[in-house]
XYZ file of C-alpha atoms in Angstrom:
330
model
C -70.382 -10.184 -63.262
C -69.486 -6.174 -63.236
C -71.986 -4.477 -62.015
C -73.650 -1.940 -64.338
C -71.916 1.962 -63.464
C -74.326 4.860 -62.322
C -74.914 7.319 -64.002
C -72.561 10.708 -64.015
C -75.010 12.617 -61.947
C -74.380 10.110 -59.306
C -70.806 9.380 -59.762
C -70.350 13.444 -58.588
C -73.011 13.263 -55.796
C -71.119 9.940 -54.475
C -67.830 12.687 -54.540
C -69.980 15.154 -52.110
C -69.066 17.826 -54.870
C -69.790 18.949 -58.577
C -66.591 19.519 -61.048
C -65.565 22.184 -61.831
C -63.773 22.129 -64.732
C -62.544 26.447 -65.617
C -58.799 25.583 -65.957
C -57.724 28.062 -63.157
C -53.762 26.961 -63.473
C -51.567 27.087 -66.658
C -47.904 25.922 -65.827
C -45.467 24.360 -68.176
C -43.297 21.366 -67.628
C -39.468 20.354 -68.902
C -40.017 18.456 -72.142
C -41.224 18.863 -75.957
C -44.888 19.271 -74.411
C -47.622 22.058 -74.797
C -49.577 23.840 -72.348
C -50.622 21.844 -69.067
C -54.213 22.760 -67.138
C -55.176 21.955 -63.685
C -58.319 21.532 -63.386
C -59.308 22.679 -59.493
C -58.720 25.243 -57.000
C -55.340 24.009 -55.638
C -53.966 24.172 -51.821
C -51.152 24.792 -50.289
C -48.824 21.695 -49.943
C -50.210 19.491 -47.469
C -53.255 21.180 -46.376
C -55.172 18.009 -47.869
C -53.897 15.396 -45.245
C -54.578 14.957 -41.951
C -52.786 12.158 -40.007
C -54.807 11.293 -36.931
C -53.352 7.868 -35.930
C -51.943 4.809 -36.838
C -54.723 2.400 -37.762
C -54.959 0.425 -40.606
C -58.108 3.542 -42.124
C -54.790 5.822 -41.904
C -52.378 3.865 -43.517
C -52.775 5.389 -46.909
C -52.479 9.382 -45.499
C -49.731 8.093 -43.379
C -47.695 7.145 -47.106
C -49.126 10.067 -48.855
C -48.153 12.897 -45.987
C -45.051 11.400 -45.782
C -44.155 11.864 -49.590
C -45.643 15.238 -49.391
C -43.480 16.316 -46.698
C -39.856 14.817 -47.984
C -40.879 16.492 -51.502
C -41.526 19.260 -49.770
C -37.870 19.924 -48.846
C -37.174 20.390 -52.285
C -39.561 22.747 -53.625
C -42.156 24.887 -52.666
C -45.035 23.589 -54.784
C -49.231 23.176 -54.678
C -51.027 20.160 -53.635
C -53.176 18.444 -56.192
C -55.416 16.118 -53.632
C -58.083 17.766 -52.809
C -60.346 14.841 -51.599
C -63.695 16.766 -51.875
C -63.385 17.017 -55.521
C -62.121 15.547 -58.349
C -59.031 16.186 -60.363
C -57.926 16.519 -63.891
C -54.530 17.249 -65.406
C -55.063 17.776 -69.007
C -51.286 17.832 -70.890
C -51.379 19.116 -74.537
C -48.583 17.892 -77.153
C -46.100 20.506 -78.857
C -48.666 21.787 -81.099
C -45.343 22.669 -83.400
C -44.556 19.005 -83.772
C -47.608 17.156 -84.112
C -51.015 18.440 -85.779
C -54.344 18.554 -83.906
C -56.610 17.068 -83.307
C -54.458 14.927 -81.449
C -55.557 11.689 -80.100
C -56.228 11.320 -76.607
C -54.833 9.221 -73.722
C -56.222 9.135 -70.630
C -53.331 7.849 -67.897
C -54.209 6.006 -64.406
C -51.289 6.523 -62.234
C -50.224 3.398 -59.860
C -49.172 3.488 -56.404
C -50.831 0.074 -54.642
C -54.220 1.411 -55.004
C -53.216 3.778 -51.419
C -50.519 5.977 -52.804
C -49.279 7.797 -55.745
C -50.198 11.315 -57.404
C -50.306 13.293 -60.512
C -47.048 14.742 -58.949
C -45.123 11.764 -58.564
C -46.088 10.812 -62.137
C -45.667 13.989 -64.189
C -42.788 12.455 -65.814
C -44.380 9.832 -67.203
C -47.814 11.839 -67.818
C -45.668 14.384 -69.737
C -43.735 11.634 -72.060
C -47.127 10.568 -72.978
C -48.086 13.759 -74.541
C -44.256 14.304 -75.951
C -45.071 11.785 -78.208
C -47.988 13.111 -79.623
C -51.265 12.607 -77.262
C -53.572 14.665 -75.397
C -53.144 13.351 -71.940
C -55.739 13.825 -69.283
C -54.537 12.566 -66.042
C -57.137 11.855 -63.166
C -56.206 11.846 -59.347
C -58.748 9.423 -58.143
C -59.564 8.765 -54.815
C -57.424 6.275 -52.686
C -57.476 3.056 -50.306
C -57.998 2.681 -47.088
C -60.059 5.714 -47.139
C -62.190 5.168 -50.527
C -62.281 1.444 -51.262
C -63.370 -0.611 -54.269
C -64.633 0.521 -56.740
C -64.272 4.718 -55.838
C -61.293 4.895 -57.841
C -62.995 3.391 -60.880
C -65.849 5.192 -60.981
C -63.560 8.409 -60.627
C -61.646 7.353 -64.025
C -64.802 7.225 -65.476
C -65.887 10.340 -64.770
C -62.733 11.504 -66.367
C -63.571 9.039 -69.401
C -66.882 11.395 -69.639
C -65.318 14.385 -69.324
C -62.496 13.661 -72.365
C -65.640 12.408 -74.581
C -67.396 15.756 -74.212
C -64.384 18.116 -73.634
C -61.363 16.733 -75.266
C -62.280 18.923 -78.849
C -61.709 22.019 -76.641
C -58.519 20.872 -75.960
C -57.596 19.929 -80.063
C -57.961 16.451 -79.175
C -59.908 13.636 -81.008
C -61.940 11.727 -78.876
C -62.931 9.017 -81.620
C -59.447 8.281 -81.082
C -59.345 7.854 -77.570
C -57.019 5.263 -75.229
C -56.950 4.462 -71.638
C -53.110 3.788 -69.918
C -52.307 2.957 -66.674
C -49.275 1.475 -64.460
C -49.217 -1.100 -61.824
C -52.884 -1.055 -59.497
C -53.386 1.907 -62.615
C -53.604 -0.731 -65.036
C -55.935 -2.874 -62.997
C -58.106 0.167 -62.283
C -57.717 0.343 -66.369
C -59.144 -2.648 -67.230
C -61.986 -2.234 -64.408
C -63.181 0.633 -66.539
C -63.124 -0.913 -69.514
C -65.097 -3.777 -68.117
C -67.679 -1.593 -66.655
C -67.635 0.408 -69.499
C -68.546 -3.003 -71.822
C -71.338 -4.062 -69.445
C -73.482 -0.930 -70.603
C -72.771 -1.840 -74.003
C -75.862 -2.820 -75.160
C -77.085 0.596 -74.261
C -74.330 3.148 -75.533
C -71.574 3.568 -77.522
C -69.355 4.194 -74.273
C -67.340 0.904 -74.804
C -66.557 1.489 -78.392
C -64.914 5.263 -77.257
C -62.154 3.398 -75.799
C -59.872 1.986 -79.067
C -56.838 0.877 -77.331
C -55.325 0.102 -74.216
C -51.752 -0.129 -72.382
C -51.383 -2.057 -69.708
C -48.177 -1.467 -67.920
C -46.847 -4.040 -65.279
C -50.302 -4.430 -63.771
C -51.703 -6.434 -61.113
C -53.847 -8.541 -63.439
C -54.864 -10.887 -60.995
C -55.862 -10.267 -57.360
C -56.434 -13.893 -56.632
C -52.844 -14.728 -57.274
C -50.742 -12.641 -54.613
C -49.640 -15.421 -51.639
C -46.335 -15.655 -52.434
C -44.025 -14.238 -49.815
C -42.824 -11.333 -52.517
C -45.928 -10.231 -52.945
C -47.110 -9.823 -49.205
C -46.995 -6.125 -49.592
C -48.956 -5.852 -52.158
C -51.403 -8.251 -50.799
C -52.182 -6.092 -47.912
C -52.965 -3.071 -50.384
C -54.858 -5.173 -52.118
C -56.665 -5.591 -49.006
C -56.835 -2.414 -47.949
C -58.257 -1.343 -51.605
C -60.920 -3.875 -51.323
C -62.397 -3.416 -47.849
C -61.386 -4.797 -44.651
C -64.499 -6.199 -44.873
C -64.640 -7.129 -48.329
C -60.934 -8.893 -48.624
C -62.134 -12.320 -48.220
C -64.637 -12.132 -50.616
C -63.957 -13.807 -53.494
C -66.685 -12.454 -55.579
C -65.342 -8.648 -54.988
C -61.555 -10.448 -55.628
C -62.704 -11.704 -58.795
C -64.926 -8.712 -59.757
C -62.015 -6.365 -59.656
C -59.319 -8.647 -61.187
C -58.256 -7.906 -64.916
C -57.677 -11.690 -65.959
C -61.217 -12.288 -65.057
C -62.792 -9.721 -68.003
C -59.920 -10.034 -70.471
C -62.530 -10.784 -73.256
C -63.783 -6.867 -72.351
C -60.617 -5.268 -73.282
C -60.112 -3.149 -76.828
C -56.347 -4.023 -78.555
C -54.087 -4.086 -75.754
C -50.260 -3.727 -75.105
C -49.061 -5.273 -72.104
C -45.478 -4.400 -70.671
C -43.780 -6.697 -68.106
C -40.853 -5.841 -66.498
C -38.294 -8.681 -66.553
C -37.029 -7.956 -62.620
C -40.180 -7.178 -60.981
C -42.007 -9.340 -58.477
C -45.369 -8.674 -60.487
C -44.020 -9.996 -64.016
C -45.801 -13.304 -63.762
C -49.171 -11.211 -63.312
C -47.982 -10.072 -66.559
C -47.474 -12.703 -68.460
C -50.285 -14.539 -67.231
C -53.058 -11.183 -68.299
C -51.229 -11.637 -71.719
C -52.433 -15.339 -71.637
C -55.486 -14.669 -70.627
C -55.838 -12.281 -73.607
C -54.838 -14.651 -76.162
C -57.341 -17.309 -74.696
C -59.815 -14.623 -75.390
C -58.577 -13.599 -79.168
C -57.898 -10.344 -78.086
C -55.951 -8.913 -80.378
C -52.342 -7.738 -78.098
C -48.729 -7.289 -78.193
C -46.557 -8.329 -75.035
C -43.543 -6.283 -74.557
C -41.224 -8.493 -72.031
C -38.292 -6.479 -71.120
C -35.553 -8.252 -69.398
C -33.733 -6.538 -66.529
C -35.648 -3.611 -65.619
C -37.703 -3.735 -62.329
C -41.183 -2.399 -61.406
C -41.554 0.887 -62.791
C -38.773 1.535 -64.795
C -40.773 3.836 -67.246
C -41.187 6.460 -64.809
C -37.504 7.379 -65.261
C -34.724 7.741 -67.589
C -32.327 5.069 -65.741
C -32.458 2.530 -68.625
C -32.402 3.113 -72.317
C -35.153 0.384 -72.618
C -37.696 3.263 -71.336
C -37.611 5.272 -74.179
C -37.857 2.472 -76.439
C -40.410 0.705 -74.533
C -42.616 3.882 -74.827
C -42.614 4.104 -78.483
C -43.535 0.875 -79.001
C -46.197 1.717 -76.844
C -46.822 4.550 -78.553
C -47.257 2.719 -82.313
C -49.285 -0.113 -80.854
C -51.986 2.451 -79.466
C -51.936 4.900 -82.307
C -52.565 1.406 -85.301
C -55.062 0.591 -82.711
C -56.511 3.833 -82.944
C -56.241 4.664 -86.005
């Protein structure tokens, strides 16, 4: 069963912090996109992480300084983690192409659950709102320091925050969808369950009209096979050390388990990557539940292929994305 989700007071006193949510940063990005807010007081690069060993409760700032660092050498840039407080990057479509209110798409980055950041994904956060959404992006807290379930209940706060705020941004929040990528799209479908379990006492459910679920890991019970050994340890590392055993918690946060939660969903599987059976089988699992879906198999890409411009079957992929979520919404 999920377990009922506090309320928002507690969600921000469980983050040690209250939001703050003045946009204090207007920057623009490369692409047919609008105006993009940050929504905290940003850093300097780096100053977020500290490495103080090599222990399994460091692995994840290990991964995250390292990427830090090597990007880095490229650019000077700020850091987004700040992990006293939350984060929201808020991308507006090319108000010149499409015509508020816009509707809005809130996008879970992936990353195993222990690494991955608004920065690495601003390509794919941006060709969101190029074709035509509002796209709040949340940075949510990550494994081995925050386990299961601090990065749900940090989406939801963001789910909150687009249902009271998105009209200030020109977006429709009756017409709101929730995306997410690899452990995005589990952490996804976690807030939609949670979401559906307070059903019967709001509306909050019913806000979310569509969802895309892009190469997730639908199934946490399923990962023993020697390709998937990585991503077994993350999973164990998102979990709990203490918690990875237990197969109540493994169930709890595994997608297949609450398919019958889930609004229309589009589910992408990538045709080379290690994770495509975890696919195929959430698509099952949606059918057995009359969910009404679309499964997008595309052959010969790998994991993560619509983060880049590498394969023409991105850009495709993405609209058809795109006109599943906007019929759903509609």
């Amino acid at each position: 069963m999920i377990e009922a989700y506090p309320p928002a007071s507690t969600v921000l006193e469980h983050r040690a912090a209250t939001i703050d949510f003045e946009p204090v940063v207007n920057c623009a990005l490369p692409g047919p996109v609008g105006r993009v807010h940050e929504h905290i007081r940003l850093q300097p690069l780096g100053s977020g992480v500290t490495v103080h060993g090599r222990g399994v409760e460091d692995a994840g700032a290990s991964m995250r300084a390292a990427l830090m660092m090597a990007a880095a050498a490229d650019r000077p840039e700020l850091a987004l983690m700040c992990p006293a407080r939350p984060v929201v990057r808020v991308v507006e479509p090319d108000s010149e192409r499409f015509r508020r209110p816009w509707p809005v798409l809130i996008f879970v980055h992936g990353g195993g659950w222990v690494t991955g950041s608004l920065r690495s994904y601003a390509a794919l956060i941006s060709s969101f709102a190029a074709r035509g959404f509002l796209t709040l992006a949340p940075a949510y807290r990550l494994a081995p320091e925050h386990v299961y379930p601090a990065a749900e209940l940090d989406v939801l706060s963001c789910v909150r925050f687009a249902q009271q705020h998105a009209a200030s941004f020109g977006g429709d929040a009756a017409r709101m969808v929730l995306a997410g990528d690899s452990a995005g799209a589990q952490i996804c479908a976690g807030v939609i369950a949670r979401l559906a379990a307070k059903s019967d006492e709001s509306n909050e459910a019913g806000d979310i009209r569509a969802a895309a679920v892009l190469y997730a890991v639908a199934d946490l019970r399923s990962l023993e096979t020697p390709e998937l050994h990585g991503i077994r340890r993350m999973r164990d590392w998102y979990l709990g050390e203490g918690r990875c055993g237990d197969r109540g918690v493994i169930e709890q946060a595994s997608p297949v388990m609450h398919a019958r939660t889930m609004p229309p969903t589009v589910v992408v599987a990538a045709g080379e990557d290690a994770l495509r059976g975890q696919s195929l089988a959430y698509g099952a699992a949606l059918r057995a539940a009359s969910v009404e879906h679309e499964l997008i198999d595309v052959p010969d890409v790998p994991h993560g292929f619509l983060q880049c411009g590498l394969w023409p079957e991105t850009s495709r992929t993405l609209d058809r994305v795109k006109a599943f979520l906007l019929e759903a919404a509609s």
